[in-house]
PDB file of C-alpha atoms in Angstrom:
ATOM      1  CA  UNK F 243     -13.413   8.432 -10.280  1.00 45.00           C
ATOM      2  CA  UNK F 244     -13.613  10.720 -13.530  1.00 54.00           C
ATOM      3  CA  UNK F 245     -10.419  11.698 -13.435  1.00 72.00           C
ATOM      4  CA  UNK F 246      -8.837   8.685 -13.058  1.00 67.00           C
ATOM      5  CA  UNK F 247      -5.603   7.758 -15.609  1.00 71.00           C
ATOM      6  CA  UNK F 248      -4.679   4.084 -14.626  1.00 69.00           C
ATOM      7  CA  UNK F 249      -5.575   1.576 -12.239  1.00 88.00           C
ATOM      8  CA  UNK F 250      -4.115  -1.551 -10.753  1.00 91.00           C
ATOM      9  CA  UNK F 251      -6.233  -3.296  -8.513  1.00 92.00           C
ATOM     10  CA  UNK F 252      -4.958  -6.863  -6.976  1.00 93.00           C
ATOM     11  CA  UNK F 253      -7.454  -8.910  -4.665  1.00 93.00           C
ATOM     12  CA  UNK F 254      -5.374 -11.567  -2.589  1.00 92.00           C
ATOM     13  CA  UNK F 255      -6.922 -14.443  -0.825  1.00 91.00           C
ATOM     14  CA  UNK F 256      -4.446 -15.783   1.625  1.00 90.00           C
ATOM     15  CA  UNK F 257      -1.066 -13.276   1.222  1.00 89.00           C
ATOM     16  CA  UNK F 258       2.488 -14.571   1.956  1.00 91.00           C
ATOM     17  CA  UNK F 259       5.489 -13.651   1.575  1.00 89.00           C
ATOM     18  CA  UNK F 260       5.709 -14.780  -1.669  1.00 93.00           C
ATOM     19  CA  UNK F 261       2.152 -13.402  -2.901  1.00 94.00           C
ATOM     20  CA  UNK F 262       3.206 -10.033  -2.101  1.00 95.00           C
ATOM     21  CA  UNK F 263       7.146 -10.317  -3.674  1.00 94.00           C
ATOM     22  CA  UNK F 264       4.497 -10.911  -7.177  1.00 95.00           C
ATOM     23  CA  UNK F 265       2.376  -7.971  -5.990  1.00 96.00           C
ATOM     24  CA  UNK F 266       5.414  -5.980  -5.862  1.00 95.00           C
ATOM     25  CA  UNK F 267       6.746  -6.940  -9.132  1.00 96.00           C
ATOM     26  CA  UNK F 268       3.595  -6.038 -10.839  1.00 95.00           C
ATOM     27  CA  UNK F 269       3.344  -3.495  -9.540  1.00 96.00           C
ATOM     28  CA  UNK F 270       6.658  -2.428 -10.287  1.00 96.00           C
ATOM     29  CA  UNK F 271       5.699  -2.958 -14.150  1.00 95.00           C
ATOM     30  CA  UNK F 272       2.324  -0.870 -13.556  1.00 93.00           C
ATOM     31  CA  UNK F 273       4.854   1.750 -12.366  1.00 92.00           C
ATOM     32  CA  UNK F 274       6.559   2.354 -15.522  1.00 91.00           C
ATOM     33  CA  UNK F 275       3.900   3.941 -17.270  1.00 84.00           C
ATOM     34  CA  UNK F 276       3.571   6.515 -14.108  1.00 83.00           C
ATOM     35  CA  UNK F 277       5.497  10.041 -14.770  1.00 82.00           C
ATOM     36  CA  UNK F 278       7.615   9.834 -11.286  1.00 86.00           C
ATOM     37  CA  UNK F 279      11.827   9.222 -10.868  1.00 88.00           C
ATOM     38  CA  UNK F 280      12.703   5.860 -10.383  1.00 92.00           C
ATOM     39  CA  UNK F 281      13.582   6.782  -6.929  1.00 93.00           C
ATOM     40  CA  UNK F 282       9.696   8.098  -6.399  1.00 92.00           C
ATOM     41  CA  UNK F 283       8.947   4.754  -7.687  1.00 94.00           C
ATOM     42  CA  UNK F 284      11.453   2.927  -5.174  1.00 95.00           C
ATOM     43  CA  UNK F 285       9.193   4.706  -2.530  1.00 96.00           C
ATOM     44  CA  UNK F 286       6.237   3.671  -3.286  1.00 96.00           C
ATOM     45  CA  UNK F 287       7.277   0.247  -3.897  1.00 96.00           C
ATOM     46  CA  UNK F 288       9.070   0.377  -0.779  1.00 95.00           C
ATOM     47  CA  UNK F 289       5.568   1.360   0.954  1.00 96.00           C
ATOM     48  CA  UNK F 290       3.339  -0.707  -0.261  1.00 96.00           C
ATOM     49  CA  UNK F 291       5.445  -3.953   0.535  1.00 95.00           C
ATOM     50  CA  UNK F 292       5.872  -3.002   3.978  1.00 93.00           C
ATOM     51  CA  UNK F 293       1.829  -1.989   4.031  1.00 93.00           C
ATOM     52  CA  UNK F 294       1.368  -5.618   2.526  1.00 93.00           C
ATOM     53  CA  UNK F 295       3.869  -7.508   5.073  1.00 91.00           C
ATOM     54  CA  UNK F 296       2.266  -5.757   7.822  1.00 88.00           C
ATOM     55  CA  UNK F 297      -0.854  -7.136   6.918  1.00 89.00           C
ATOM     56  CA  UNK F 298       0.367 -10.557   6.322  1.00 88.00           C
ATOM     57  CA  UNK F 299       2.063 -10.341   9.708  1.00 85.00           C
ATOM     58  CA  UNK F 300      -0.445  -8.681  11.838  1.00 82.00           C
ATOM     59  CA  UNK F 301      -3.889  -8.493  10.432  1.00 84.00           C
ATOM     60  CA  UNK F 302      -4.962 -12.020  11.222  1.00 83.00           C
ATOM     61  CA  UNK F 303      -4.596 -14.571  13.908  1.00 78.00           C
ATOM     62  CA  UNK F 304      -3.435 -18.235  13.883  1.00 74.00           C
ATOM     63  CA  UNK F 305      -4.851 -19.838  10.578  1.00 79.00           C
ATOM     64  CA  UNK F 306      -7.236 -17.526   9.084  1.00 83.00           C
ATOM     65  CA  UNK F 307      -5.720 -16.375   5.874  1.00 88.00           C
ATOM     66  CA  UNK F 308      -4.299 -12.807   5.239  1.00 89.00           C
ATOM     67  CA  UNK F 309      -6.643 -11.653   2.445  1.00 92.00           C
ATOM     68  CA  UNK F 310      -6.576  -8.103   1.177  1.00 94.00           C
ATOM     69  CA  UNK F 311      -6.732  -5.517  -1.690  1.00 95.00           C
ATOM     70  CA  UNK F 312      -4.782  -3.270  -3.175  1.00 96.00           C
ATOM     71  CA  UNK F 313      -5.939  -0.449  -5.199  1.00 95.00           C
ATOM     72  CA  UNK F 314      -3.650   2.066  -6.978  1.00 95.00           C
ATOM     73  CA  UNK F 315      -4.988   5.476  -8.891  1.00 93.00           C
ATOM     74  CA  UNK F 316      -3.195   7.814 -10.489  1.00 87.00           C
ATOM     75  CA  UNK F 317      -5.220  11.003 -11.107  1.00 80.00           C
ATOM     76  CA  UNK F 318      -5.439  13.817 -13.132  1.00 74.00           C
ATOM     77  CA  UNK F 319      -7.654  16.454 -11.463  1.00 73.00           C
ATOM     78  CA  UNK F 320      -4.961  16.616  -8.179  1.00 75.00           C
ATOM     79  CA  UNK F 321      -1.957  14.986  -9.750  1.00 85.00           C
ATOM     80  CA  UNK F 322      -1.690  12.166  -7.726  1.00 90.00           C
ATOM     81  CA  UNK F 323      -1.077   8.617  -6.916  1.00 93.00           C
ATOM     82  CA  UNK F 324      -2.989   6.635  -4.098  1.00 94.00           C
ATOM     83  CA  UNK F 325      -2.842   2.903  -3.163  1.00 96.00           C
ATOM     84  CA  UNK F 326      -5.177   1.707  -1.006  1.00 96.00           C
ATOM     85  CA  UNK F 327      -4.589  -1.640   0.828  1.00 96.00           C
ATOM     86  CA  UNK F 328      -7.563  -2.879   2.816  1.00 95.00           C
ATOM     87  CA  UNK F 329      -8.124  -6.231   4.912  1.00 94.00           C
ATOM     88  CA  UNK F 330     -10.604  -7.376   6.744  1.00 91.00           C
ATOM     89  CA  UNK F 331      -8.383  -8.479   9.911  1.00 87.00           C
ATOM     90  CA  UNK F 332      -8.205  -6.833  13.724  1.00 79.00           C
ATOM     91  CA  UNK F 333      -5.967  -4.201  14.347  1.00 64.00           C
ATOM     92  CA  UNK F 334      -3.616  -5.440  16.997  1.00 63.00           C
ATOM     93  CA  UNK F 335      -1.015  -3.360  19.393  1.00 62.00           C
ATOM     94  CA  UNK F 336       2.376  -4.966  18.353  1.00 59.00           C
ATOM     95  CA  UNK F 337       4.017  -5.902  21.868  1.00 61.00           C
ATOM     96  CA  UNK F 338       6.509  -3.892  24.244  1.00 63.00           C
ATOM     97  CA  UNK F 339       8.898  -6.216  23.925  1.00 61.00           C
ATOM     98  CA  UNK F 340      10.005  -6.160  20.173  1.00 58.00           C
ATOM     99  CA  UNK F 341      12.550  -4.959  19.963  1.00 58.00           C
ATOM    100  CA  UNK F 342      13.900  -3.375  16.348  1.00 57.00           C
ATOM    101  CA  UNK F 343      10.210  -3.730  15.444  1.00 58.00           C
ATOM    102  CA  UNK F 344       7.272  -1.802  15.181  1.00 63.00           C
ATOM    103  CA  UNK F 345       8.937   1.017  12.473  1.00 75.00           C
ATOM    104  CA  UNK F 346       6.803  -0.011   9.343  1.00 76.00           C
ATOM    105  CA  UNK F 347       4.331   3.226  10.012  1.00 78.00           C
ATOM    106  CA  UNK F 348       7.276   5.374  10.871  1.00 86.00           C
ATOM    107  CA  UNK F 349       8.813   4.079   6.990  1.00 89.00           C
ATOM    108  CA  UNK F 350       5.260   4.680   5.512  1.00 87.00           C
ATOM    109  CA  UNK F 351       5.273   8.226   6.887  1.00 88.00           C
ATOM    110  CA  UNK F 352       8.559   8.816   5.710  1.00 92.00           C
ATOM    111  CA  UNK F 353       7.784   7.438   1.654  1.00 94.00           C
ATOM    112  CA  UNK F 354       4.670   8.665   1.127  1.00 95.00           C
ATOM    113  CA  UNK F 355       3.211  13.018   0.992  1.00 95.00           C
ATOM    114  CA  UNK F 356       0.605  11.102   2.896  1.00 95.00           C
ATOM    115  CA  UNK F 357      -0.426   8.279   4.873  1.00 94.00           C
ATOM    116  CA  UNK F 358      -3.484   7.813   6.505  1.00 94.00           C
ATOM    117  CA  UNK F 359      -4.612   4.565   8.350  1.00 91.00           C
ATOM    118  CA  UNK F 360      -8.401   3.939   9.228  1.00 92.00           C
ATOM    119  CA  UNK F 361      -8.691   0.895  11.816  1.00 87.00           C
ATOM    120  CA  UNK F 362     -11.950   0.214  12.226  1.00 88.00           C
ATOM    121  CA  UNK F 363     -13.791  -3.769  13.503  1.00 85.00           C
ATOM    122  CA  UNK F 364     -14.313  -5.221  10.281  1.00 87.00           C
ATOM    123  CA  UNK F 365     -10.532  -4.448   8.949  1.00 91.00           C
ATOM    124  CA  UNK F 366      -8.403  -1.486   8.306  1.00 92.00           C
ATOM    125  CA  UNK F 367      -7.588   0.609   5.379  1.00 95.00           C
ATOM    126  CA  UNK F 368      -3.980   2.143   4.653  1.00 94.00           C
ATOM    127  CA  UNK F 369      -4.041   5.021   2.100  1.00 96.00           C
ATOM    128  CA  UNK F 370      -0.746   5.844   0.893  1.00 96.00           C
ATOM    129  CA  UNK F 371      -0.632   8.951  -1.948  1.00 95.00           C
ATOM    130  CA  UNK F 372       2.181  10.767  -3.699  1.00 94.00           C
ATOM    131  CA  UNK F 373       2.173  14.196  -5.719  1.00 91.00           C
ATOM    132  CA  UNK F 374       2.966  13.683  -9.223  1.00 85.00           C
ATOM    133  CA  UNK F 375       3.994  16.679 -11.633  1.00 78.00           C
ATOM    134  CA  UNK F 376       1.217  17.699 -13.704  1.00 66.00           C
ATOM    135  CA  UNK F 377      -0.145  16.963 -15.789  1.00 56.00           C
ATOM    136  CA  UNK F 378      -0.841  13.196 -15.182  1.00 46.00           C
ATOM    137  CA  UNK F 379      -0.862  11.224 -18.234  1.00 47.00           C
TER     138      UNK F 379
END
């Protein structure tokens, strides 16, 4: 994109917990350079770890690694950030029964100006974006 200002872009092979607790913290640095509130920050920090968990959790069966990407933009021409996390696991119905679970899209929802998740056979795509004030730097 023209208009793009910065980007971070992370490829991960077989996420854990402790692959995305890195992902976090680099992205935390990336961050700094972005003209939101630390708090703004804190959410999207916030969202993309739980975005990231849920794929590690729930995006692949058994053994088969949790591989994904995440892609964050800020940009000028609509003053905004977007991360992208895409893997290339099944979507899967978390069960009736868990209870206290099953709030991670309800927490994405409530971080993020918008959140928009495309499931699709070969893996899904979370988009997560914030407003920033303009102009983007």
């Amino acid at each position: 994109m023209g208009d793009t200002v910065a980007d971070f872009v992370v490829a991960v092979a077989a996420g854990d917990a402790q692959t995305i607790g890195a992902i976090r913290r680099s992205l935390a640095k990336w961050l700094a350079d972005a003209p939101i509130s630390e708090d703004r920050a804190c959410d999207v920090l916030l969202a993309c770890y739980e975005a990231m968990a849920n794929v590690v959790e729930h995006a692949y069966a058994g053994d088969e690694p949790a591989s994904f990407e995440l892609r964050a933009s800020r940009h000028r021409a609509n003053c905004v950030l977007v991360v992208t996390i895409t893997d290339h696991g099944s979507w899967r119905i978390p069960p009736t029964d868990s209870a206290g679970r099953g709030r991670g899209l309800l927490l994405l929802s409530a971080l993020c100006d918008k959140a928009d998740i495309h499931a699709e056979r070969e893996g899904t795509t979370i988009e997560l974006a914030w407003d920033l004030p303009n102009p983007v730097r």
